[in-house]
Backbone as numpy.savetxt, mean C-alpha at the origin, in Angstrom:
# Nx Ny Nz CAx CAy CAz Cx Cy Cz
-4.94 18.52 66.04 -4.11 17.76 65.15 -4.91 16.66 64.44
-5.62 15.93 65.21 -6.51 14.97 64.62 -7.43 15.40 63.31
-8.21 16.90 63.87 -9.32 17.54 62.89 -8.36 17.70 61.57
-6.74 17.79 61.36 -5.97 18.71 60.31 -5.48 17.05 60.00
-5.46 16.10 60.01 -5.28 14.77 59.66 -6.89 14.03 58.96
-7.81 14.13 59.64 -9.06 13.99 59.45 -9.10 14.58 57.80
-9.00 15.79 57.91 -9.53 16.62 56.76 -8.36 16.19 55.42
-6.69 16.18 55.89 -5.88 15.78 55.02 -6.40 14.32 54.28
-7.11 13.26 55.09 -7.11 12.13 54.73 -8.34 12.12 54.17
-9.39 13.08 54.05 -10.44 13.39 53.71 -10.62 13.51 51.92
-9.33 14.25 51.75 -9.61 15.58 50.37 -8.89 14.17 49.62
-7.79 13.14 50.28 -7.02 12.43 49.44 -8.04 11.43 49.21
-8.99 11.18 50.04 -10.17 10.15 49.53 -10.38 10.25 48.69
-11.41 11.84 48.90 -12.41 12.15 47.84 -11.61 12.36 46.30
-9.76 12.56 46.29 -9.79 12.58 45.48 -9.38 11.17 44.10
-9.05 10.09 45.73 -8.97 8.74 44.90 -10.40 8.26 44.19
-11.48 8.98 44.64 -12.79 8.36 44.63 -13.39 9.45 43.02
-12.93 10.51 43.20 -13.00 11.08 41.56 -12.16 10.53 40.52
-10.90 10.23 41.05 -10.00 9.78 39.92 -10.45 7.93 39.44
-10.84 7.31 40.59 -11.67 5.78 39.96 -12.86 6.29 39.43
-13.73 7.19 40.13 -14.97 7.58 38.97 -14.65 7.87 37.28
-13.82 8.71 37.31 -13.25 9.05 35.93 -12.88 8.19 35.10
-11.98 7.14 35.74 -11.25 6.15 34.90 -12.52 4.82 34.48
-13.62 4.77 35.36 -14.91 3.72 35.42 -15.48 4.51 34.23
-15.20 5.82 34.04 -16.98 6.83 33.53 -15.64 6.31 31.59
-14.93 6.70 31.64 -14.13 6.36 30.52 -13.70 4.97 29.71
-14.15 3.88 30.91 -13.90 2.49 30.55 -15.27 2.19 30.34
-16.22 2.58 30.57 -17.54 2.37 30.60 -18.81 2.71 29.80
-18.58 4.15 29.97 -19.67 5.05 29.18 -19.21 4.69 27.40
-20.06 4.84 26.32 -18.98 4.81 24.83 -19.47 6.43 24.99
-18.18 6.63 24.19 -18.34 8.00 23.70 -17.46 8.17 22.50
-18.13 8.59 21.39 -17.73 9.02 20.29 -16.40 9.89 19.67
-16.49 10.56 20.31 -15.42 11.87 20.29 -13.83 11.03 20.81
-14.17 9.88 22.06 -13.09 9.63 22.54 -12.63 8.04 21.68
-13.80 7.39 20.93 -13.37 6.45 19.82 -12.40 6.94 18.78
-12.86 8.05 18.39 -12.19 8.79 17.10 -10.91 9.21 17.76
-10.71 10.12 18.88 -9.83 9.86 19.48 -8.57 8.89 19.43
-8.92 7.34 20.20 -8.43 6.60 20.42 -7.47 5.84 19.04
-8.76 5.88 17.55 -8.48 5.37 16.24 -7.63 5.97 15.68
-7.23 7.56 15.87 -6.60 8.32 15.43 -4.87 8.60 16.06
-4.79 7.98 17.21 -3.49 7.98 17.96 -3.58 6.50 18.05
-3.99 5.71 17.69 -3.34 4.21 17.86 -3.47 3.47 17.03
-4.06 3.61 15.63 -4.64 2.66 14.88 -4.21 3.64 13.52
-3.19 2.88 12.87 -2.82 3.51 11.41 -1.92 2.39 10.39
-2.69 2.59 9.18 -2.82 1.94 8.54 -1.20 2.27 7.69
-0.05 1.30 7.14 1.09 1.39 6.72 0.69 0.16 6.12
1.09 0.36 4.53 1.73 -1.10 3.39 2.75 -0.93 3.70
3.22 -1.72 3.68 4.96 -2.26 3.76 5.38 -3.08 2.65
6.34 -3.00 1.77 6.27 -3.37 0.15 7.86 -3.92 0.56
7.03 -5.78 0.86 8.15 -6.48 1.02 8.86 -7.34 -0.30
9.87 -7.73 -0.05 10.41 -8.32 -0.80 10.81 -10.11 -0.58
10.70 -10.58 -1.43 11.03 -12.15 -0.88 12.28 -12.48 -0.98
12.81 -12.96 0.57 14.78 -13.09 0.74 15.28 -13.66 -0.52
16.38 -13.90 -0.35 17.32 -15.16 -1.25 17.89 -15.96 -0.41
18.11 -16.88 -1.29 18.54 -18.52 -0.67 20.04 -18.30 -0.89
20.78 -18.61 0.40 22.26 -18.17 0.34 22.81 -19.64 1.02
24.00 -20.18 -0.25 24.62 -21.38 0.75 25.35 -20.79 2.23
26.62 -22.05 2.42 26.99 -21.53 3.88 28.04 -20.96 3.99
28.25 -20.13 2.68 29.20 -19.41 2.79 29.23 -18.11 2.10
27.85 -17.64 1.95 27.07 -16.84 1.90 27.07 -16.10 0.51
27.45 -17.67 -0.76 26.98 -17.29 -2.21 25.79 -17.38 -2.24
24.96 -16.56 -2.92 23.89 -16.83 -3.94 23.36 -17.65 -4.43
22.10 -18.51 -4.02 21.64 -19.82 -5.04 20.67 -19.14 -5.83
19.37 -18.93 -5.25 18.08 -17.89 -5.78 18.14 -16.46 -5.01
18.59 -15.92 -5.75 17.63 -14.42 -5.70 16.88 -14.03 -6.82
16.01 -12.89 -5.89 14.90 -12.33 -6.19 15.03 -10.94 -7.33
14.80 -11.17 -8.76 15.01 -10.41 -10.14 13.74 -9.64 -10.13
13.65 -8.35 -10.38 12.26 -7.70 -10.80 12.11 -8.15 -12.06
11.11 -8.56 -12.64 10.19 -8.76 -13.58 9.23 -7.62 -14.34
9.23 -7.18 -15.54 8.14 -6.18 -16.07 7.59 -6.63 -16.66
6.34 -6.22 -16.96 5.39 -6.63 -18.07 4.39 -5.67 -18.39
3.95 -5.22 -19.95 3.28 -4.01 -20.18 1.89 -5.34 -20.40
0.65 -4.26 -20.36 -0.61 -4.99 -20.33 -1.27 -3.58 -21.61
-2.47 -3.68 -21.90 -3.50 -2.81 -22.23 -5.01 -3.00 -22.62
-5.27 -1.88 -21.79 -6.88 -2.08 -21.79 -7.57 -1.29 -22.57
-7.63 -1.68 -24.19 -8.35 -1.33 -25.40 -9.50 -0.46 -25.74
-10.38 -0.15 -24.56 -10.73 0.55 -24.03 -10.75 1.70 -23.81
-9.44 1.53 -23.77 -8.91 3.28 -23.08 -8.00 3.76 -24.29
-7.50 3.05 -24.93 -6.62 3.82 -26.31 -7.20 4.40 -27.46
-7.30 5.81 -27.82 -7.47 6.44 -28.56 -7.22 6.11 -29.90
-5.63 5.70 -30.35 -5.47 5.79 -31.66 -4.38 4.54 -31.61
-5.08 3.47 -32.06 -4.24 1.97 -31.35 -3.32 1.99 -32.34
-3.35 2.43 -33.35 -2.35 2.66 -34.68 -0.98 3.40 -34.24
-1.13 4.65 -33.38 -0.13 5.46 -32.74 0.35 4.69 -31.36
0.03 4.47 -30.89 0.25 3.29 -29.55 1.20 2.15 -30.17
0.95 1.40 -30.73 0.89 -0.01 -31.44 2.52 0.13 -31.83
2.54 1.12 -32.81 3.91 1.73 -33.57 4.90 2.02 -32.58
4.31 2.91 -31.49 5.09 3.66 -30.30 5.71 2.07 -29.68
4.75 1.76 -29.10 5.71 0.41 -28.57 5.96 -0.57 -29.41
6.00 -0.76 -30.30 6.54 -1.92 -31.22 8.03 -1.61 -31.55
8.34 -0.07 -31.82 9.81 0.47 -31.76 10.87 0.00 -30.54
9.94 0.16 -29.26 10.99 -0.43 -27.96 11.03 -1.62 -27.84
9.61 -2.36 -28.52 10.15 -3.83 -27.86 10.96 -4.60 -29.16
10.55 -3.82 -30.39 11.35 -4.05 -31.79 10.82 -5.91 -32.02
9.34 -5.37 -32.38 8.30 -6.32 -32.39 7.19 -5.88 -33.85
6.97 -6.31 -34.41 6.08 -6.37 -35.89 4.50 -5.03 -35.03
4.26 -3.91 -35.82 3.57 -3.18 -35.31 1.98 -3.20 -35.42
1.65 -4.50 -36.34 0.72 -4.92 -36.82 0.02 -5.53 -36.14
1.22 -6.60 -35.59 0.86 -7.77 -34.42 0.43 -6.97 -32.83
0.90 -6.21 -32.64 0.32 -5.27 -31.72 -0.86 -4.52 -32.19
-0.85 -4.45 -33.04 -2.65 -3.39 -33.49 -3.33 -4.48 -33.04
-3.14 -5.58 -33.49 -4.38 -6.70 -33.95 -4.96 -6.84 -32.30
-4.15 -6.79 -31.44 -4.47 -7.10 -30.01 -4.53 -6.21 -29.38
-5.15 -4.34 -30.07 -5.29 -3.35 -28.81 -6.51 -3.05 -29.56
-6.71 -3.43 -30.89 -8.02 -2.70 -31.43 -9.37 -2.87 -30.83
-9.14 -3.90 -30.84 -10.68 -4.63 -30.26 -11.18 -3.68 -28.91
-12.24 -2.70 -29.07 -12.43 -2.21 -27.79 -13.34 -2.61 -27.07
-13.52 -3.91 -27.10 -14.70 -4.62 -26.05 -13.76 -5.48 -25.11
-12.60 -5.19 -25.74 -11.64 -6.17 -24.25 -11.69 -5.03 -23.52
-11.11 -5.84 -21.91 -11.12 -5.39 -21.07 -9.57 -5.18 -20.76
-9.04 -6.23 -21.60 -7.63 -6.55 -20.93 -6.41 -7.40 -22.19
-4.96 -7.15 -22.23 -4.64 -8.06 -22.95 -2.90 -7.24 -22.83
-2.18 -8.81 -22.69 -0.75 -8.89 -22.49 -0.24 -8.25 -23.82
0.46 -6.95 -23.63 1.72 -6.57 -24.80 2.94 -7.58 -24.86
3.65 -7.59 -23.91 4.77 -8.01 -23.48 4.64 -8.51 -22.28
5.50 -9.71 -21.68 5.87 -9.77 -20.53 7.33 -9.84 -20.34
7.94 -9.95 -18.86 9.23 -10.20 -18.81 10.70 -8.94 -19.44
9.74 -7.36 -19.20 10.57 -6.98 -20.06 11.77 -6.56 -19.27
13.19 -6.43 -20.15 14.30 -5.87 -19.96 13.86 -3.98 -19.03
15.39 -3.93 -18.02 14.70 -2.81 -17.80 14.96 -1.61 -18.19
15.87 -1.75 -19.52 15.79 -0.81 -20.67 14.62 -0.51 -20.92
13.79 -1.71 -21.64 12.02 -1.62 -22.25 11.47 -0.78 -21.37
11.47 -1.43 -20.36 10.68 -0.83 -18.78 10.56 0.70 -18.57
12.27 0.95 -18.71 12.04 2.34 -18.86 11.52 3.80 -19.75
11.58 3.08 -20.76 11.29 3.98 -22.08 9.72 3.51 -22.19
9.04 2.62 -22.10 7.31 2.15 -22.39 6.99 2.95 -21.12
7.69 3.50 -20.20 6.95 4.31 -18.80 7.27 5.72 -19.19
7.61 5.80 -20.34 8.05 7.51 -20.30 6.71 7.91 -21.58
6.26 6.88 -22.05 4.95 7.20 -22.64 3.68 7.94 -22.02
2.60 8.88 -23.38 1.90 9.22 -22.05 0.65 8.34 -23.12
């Protein structure tokens, strides 16, 4: 009985003594395969596209809330035929089409405000452009 206790208390050693080896050889050793591993089940990257609250009295009217804002930009640069552009949006924002040439021609800008603040009528029709 002793030898069949001996040997039971034997195998449960040896096998507490592999299972701390394992968990030492894994906390210890680096290994590559198990970094990528680790980065890939625990570590992921999410934007979260917050919004800023509103200020509500105590009876839960409205003081400030938060309005989307549009604004078209263009980078002179990149427009082909600032004459066809210029016209195209000068119709939606129902703005002089001239006064828009004068500020897309120049192709050494990098950058320059069409509009800001637009309605989201504008918004929608200047995004259906290609």
């Amino acid at each position: 009985m002793k030898s069949r206790f001996f040997i039971f208390y034997l195998v449960i050693c040896l096998f507490w003594v592999g299972l701390v080896t394992r968990a030492v050889y894994l906390q210890i050793v680096p290994n590559q395969k198990l970094a990528e591993v680790k980065k890939r089940q625990f570590e992921k990257l999410i934007t979260i596209k917050s919004r800023r609250g509103g200020i509500y009295d105590r009876n839960g009217v409205g003081l400030a809330l938060s309005v989307p804002s549009y604004s078209v930009y263009a980078d002179p640069s990149f427009i082909i035929s600032p004459v066809k552009v210029s016209q195209q949006i000068s119709k939606v924002l129902k703005k002089n089409w001239k006064d828009l040439y004068k500020k897309i021609k120049n192709k050494n800008k990098r950058f320059t405000w069409i509009k800001r603040h637009l309605t989201e009528d504008q918004y929608e029709k200047i995004k259906t452009f290609n």
